[in-house]
Coordinates of C-alpha atoms in Angstrom, one line a residue:
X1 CA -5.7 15.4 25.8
X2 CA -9.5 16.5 26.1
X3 CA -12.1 13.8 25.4
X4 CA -13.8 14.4 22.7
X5 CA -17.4 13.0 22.0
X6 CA -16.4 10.5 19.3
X7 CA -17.2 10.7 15.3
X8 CA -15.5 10.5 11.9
X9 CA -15.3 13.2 9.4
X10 CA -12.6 13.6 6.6
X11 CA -13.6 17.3 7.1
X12 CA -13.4 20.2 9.9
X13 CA -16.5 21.8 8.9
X14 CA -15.3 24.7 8.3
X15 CA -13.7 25.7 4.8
X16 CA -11.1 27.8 6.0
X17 CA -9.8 25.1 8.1
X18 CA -10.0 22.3 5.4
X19 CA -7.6 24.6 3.0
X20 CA -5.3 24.7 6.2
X21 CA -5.3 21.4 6.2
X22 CA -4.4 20.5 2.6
X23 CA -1.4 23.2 3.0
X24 CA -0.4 21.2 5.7
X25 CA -0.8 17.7 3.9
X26 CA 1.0 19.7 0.8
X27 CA 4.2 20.8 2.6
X28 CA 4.6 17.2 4.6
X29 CA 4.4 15.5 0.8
X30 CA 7.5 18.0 -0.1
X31 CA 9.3 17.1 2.8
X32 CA 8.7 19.9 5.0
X33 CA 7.3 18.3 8.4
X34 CA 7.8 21.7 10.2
X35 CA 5.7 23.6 8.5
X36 CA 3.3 21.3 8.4
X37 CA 3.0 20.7 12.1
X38 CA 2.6 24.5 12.5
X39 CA -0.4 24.6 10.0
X40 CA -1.8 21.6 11.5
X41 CA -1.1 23.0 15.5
X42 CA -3.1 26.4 14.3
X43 CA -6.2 24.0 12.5
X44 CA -6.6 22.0 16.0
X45 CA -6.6 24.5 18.0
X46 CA -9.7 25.7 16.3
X47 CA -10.5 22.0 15.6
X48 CA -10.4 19.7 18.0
X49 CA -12.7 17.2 16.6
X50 CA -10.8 17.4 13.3
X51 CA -9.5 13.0 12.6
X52 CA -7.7 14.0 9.9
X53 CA -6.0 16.4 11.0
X54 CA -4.7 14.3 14.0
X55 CA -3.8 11.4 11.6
X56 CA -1.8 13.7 9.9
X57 CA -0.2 15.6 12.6
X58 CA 1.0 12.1 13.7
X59 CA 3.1 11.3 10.3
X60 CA 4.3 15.2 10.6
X61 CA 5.5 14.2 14.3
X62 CA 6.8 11.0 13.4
X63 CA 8.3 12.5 10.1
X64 CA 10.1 14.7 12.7
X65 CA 11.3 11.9 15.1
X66 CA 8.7 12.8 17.7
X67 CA 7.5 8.9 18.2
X68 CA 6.2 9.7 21.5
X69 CA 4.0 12.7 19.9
X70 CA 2.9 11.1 16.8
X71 CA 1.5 8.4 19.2
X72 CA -0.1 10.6 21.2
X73 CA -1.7 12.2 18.1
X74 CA -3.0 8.3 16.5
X75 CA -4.3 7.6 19.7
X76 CA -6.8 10.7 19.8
X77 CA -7.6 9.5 16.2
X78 CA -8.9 6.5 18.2
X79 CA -10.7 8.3 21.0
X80 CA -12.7 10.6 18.2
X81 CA -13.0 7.3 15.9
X82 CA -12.6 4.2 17.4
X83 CA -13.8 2.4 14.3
X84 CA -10.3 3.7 12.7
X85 CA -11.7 4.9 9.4
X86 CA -7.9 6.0 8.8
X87 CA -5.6 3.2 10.1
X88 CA -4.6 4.8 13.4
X89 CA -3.6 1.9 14.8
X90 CA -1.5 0.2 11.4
X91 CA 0.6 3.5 12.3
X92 CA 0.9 2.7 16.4
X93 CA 2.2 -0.3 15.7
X94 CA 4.4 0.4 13.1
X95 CA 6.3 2.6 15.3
X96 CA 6.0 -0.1 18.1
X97 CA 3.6 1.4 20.2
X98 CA 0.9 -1.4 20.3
X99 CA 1.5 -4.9 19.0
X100 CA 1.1 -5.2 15.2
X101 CA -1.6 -8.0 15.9
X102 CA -4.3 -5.7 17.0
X103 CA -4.0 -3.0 14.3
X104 CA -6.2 -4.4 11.3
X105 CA -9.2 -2.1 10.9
X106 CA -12.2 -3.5 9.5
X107 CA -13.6 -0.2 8.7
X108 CA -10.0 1.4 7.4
X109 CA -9.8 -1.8 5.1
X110 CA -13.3 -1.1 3.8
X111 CA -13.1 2.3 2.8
X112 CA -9.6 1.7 1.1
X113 CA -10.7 -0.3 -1.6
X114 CA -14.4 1.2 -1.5
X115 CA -12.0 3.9 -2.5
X116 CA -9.6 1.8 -4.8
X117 CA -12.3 -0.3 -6.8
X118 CA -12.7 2.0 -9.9
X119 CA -8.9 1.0 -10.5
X120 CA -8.5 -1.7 -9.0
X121 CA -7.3 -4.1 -11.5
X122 CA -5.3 -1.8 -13.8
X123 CA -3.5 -0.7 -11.4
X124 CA -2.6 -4.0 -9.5
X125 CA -1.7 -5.6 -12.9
X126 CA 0.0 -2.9 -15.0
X127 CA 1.8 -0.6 -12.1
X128 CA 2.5 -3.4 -9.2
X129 CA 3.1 -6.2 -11.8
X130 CA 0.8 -8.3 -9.9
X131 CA -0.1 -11.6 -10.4
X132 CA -1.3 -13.0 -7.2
X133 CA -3.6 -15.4 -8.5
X134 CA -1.4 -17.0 -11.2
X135 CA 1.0 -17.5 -8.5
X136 CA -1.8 -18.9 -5.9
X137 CA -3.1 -21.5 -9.0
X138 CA 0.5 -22.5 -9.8
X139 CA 1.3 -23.6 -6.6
X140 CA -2.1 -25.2 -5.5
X141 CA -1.4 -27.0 -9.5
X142 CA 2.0 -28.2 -8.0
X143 CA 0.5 -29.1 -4.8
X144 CA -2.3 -31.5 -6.2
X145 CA 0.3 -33.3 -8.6
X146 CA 2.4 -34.1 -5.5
X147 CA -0.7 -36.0 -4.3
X148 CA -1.4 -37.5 -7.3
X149 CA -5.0 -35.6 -7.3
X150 CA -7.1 -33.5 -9.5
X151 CA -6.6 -29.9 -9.8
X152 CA -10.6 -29.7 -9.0
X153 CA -12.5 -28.1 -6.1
X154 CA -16.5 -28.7 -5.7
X155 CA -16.9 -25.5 -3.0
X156 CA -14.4 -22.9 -3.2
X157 CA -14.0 -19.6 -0.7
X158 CA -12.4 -16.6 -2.2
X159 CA -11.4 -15.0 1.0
X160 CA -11.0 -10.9 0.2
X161 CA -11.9 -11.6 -3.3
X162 CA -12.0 -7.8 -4.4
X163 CA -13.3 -7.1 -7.6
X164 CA -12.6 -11.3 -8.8
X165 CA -9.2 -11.5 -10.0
X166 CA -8.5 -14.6 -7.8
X167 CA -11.6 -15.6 -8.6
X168 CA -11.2 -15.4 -12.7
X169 CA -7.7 -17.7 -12.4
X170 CA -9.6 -20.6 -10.3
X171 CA -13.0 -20.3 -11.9
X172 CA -12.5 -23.2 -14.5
X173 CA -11.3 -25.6 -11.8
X174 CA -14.1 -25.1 -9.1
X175 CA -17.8 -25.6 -9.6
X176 CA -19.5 -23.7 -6.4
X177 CA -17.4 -20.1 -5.7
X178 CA -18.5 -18.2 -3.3
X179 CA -16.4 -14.4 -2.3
X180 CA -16.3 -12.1 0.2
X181 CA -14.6 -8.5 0.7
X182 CA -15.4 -5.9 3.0
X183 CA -16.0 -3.4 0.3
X184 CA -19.0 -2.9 -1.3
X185 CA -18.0 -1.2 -3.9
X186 CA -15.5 -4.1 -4.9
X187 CA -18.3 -6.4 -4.1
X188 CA -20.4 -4.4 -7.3
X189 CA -17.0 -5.2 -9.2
X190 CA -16.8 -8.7 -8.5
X191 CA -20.4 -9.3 -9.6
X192 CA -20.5 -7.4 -12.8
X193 CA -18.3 -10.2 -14.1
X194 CA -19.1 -13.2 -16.6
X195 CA -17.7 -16.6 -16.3
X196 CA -16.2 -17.5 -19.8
X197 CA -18.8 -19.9 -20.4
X198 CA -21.6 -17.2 -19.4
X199 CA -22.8 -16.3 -16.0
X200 CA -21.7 -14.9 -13.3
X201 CA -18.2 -15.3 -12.6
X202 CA -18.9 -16.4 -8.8
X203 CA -21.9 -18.4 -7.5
X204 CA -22.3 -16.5 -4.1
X205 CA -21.1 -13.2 -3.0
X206 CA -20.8 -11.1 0.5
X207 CA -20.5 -8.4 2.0
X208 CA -18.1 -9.5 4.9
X209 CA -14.8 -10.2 6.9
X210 CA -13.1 -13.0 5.9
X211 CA -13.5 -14.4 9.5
X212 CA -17.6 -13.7 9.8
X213 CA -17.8 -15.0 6.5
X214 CA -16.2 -18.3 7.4
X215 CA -18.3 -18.7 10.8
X216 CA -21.5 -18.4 8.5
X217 CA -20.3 -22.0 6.4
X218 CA -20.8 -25.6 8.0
X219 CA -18.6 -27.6 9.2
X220 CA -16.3 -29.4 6.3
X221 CA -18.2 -27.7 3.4
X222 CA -15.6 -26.6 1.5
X223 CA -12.6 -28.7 -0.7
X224 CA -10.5 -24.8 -1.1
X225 CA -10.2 -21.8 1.0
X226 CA -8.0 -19.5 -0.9
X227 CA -6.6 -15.5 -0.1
X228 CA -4.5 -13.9 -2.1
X229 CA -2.8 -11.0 -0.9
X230 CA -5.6 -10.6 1.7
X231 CA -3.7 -11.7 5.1
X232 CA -1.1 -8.3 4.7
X233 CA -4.2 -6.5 5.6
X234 CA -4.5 -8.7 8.9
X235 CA -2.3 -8.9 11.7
X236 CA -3.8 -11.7 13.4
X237 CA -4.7 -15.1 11.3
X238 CA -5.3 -17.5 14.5
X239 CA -9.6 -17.0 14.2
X240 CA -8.8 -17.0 10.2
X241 CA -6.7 -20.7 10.3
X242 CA -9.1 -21.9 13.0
X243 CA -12.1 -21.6 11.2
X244 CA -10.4 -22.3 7.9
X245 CA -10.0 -25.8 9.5
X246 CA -13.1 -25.7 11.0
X247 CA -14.6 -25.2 7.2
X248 CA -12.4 -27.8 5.4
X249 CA -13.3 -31.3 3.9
X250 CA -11.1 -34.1 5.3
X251 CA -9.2 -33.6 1.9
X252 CA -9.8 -29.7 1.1
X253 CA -6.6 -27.3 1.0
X254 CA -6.3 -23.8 2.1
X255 CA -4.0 -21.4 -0.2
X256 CA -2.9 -18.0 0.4
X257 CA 0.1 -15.4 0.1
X258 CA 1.3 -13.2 2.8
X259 CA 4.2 -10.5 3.3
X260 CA 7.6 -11.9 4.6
X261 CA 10.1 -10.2 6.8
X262 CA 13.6 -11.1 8.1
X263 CA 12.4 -11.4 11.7
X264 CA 10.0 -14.0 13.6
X265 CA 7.0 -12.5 14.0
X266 CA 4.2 -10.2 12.7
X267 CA 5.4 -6.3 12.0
X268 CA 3.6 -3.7 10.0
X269 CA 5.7 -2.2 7.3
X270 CA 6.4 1.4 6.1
X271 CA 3.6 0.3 3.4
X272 CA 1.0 0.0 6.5
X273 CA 1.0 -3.7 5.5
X274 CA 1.7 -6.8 7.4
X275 CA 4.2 -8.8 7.5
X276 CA 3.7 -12.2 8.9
X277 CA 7.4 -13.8 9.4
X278 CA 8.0 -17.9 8.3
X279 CA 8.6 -19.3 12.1
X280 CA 5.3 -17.3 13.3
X281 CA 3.4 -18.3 10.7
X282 CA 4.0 -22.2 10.5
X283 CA 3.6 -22.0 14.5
X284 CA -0.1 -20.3 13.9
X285 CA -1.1 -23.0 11.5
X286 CA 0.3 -25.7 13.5
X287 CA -2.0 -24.4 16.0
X288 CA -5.1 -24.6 13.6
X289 CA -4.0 -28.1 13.1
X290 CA -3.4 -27.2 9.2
X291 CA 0.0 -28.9 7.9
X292 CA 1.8 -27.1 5.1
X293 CA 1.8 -28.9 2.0
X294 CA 3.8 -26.0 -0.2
X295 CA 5.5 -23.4 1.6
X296 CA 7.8 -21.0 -0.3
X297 CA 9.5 -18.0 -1.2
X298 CA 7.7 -16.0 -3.6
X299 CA 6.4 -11.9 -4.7
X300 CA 3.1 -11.2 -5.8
X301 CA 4.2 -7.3 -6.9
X302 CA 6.6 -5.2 -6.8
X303 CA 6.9 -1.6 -4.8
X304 CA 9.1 1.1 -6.6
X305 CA 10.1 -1.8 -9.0
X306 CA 11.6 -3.8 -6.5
X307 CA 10.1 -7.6 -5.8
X308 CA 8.1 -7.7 -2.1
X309 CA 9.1 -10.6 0.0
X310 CA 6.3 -12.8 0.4
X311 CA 5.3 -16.6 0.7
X312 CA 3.0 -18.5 -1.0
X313 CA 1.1 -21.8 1.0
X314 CA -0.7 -24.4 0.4
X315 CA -2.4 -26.4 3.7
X316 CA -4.1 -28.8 3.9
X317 CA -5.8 -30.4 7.9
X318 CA -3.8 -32.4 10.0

């Protein structure tokens, strides 16, 4: 394929082209992949340069069984925007052309939920049935008793924190929380809200990925790291457990859900989530030196009304 000069753009630049393109997006959401190759074939030709249109030509391609195509098409996504604005790589390796490890997308990640703030919460509680953070403070509850400790943190991390759901269930039981989310816009969200006794609802908030914003905090400053349905957005947790461990009091506990699957290791899902399998994932904590305290089987939603598999841990160091 011709190399392109790279840039992102949701748009051709042209009108004429960006109705082709929505014809094409139409007729692949009815089912006809055929059509909407030919559409997208004709918009390329004039549009080279058009990301989109690649990223869509791909799930056309791979709609048709074409894996080898539809790869070829993600992977000139890349060369025009190797930031991966659309997930480009989430859909290489969910067809097994690149390790599902090296697919998160820092900048795909961001402008999903920049996109997904406004309903962020309705939409997570009343269509998903989502309750995350219930789950999260249940099992962190459980996890103190069977140490005979407090359910009480002094410095708490909301990793991903979103617009402060996880942040509203822990609130009472931490006195320093500090959040991070790659969105902006979820950032706004987060720190509109009041803490029940008045003030903000978190202490400190960024602008950041989980793993920069953990490098930025000193060495055993915090007593509870905590992610709720933030690692199905990343492939690769080693740099997030290491400096998780790195971050913890001698006493401090790390909590967080994932996606499960029936195999071993990490796959991305039909959903363009991961899924980080039980065996892989006690391995990569082993390796952080974190020791699972609580490890189960639990959902955090549900997709077309059916229950994702998930865990839920609770870790504490080694």
């Amino acid at each position: 394929m011709e190399k392109i000069q790279p840039r992102f753009s949701t748009s051709s630049g042209d009108p004429r082209l960006d109705r082709r393109y929505e014809w094409a997006a139409a007729a692949l959401s009815e089912g006809d992949a055929a059509t909407a190759v030919d559409l997208l074939d004709q918009t390329l030709g004039e549009a080279p340069g058009f990301v989109a249109a690649w990223h869509l030509y791909g799930k056309a391609k791979a709609k048709l069984g074409s894996k080898e195509e539809a790869a070829e098409a993600w992977r000139q996504c890349l060369v025009l925007d190797d930031a991966d604005h659309l997930g480009a790589r989430l859909d290489l390796a969910r067809i097994g052309a690149i390790p599902a490890e090296l697919a998160a997308s820092d900048a795909f990640s961001g402008r999903l939920f920049d996109d997904y703030a406004e309903r962020f919460d309705s939409h997570l509680v009343e269509s998903l049935s989502y309750h995350g953070p219930a789950l999260l403070k249940d099992a962190l509850a459980r996890a103190c008793a069977a140490q005979s400790r407090a359910l009480s943190f002094a410095m708490t991390l909301d990793l991903g924190c979103g617009t402060g759901l996880m942040g509203e269930a822990i609130r009472a039981e931490t006195e320093f929380l500090a959040g991070c989310d790659l969105s902006a816009r979820m950032i706004e969200k987060a720190r509109s809200k009041t803490r029940d006794a008045g003030g903000p609802l978190y202490d400190k908030l960024a602008v950041a990925g989980l793993v920069e914003f953990l490098a930025s905090r000193r060495d055993a400053s915090a007593d509870l790291v905590i992610a709720a349905d933030v690692f199905v957005y990343l492939g690769e947790l080693a740099p997030a457990f290491a400096q998780t461990a790195r971050v913890l009091t001698a006493t401090g506990l790390v909590a967080f859900t994932v996606q499960d699957h029936d195999g071993e290791d990490v796959i991305v899902g039909e959903d363009r989530r991961f899924a980080h399998g039980e065996r892989w994932l006690r391995r990569q904590l082993s390796e952080a030196r974190l020791t699972p305290l609580l490890l189960e089987a639990a959902s955090t939603r549900k997709d077309r009304g059916k229950p994702v598999p998930g865990l839920v841990v609770v870790a504490g160091r080694a």
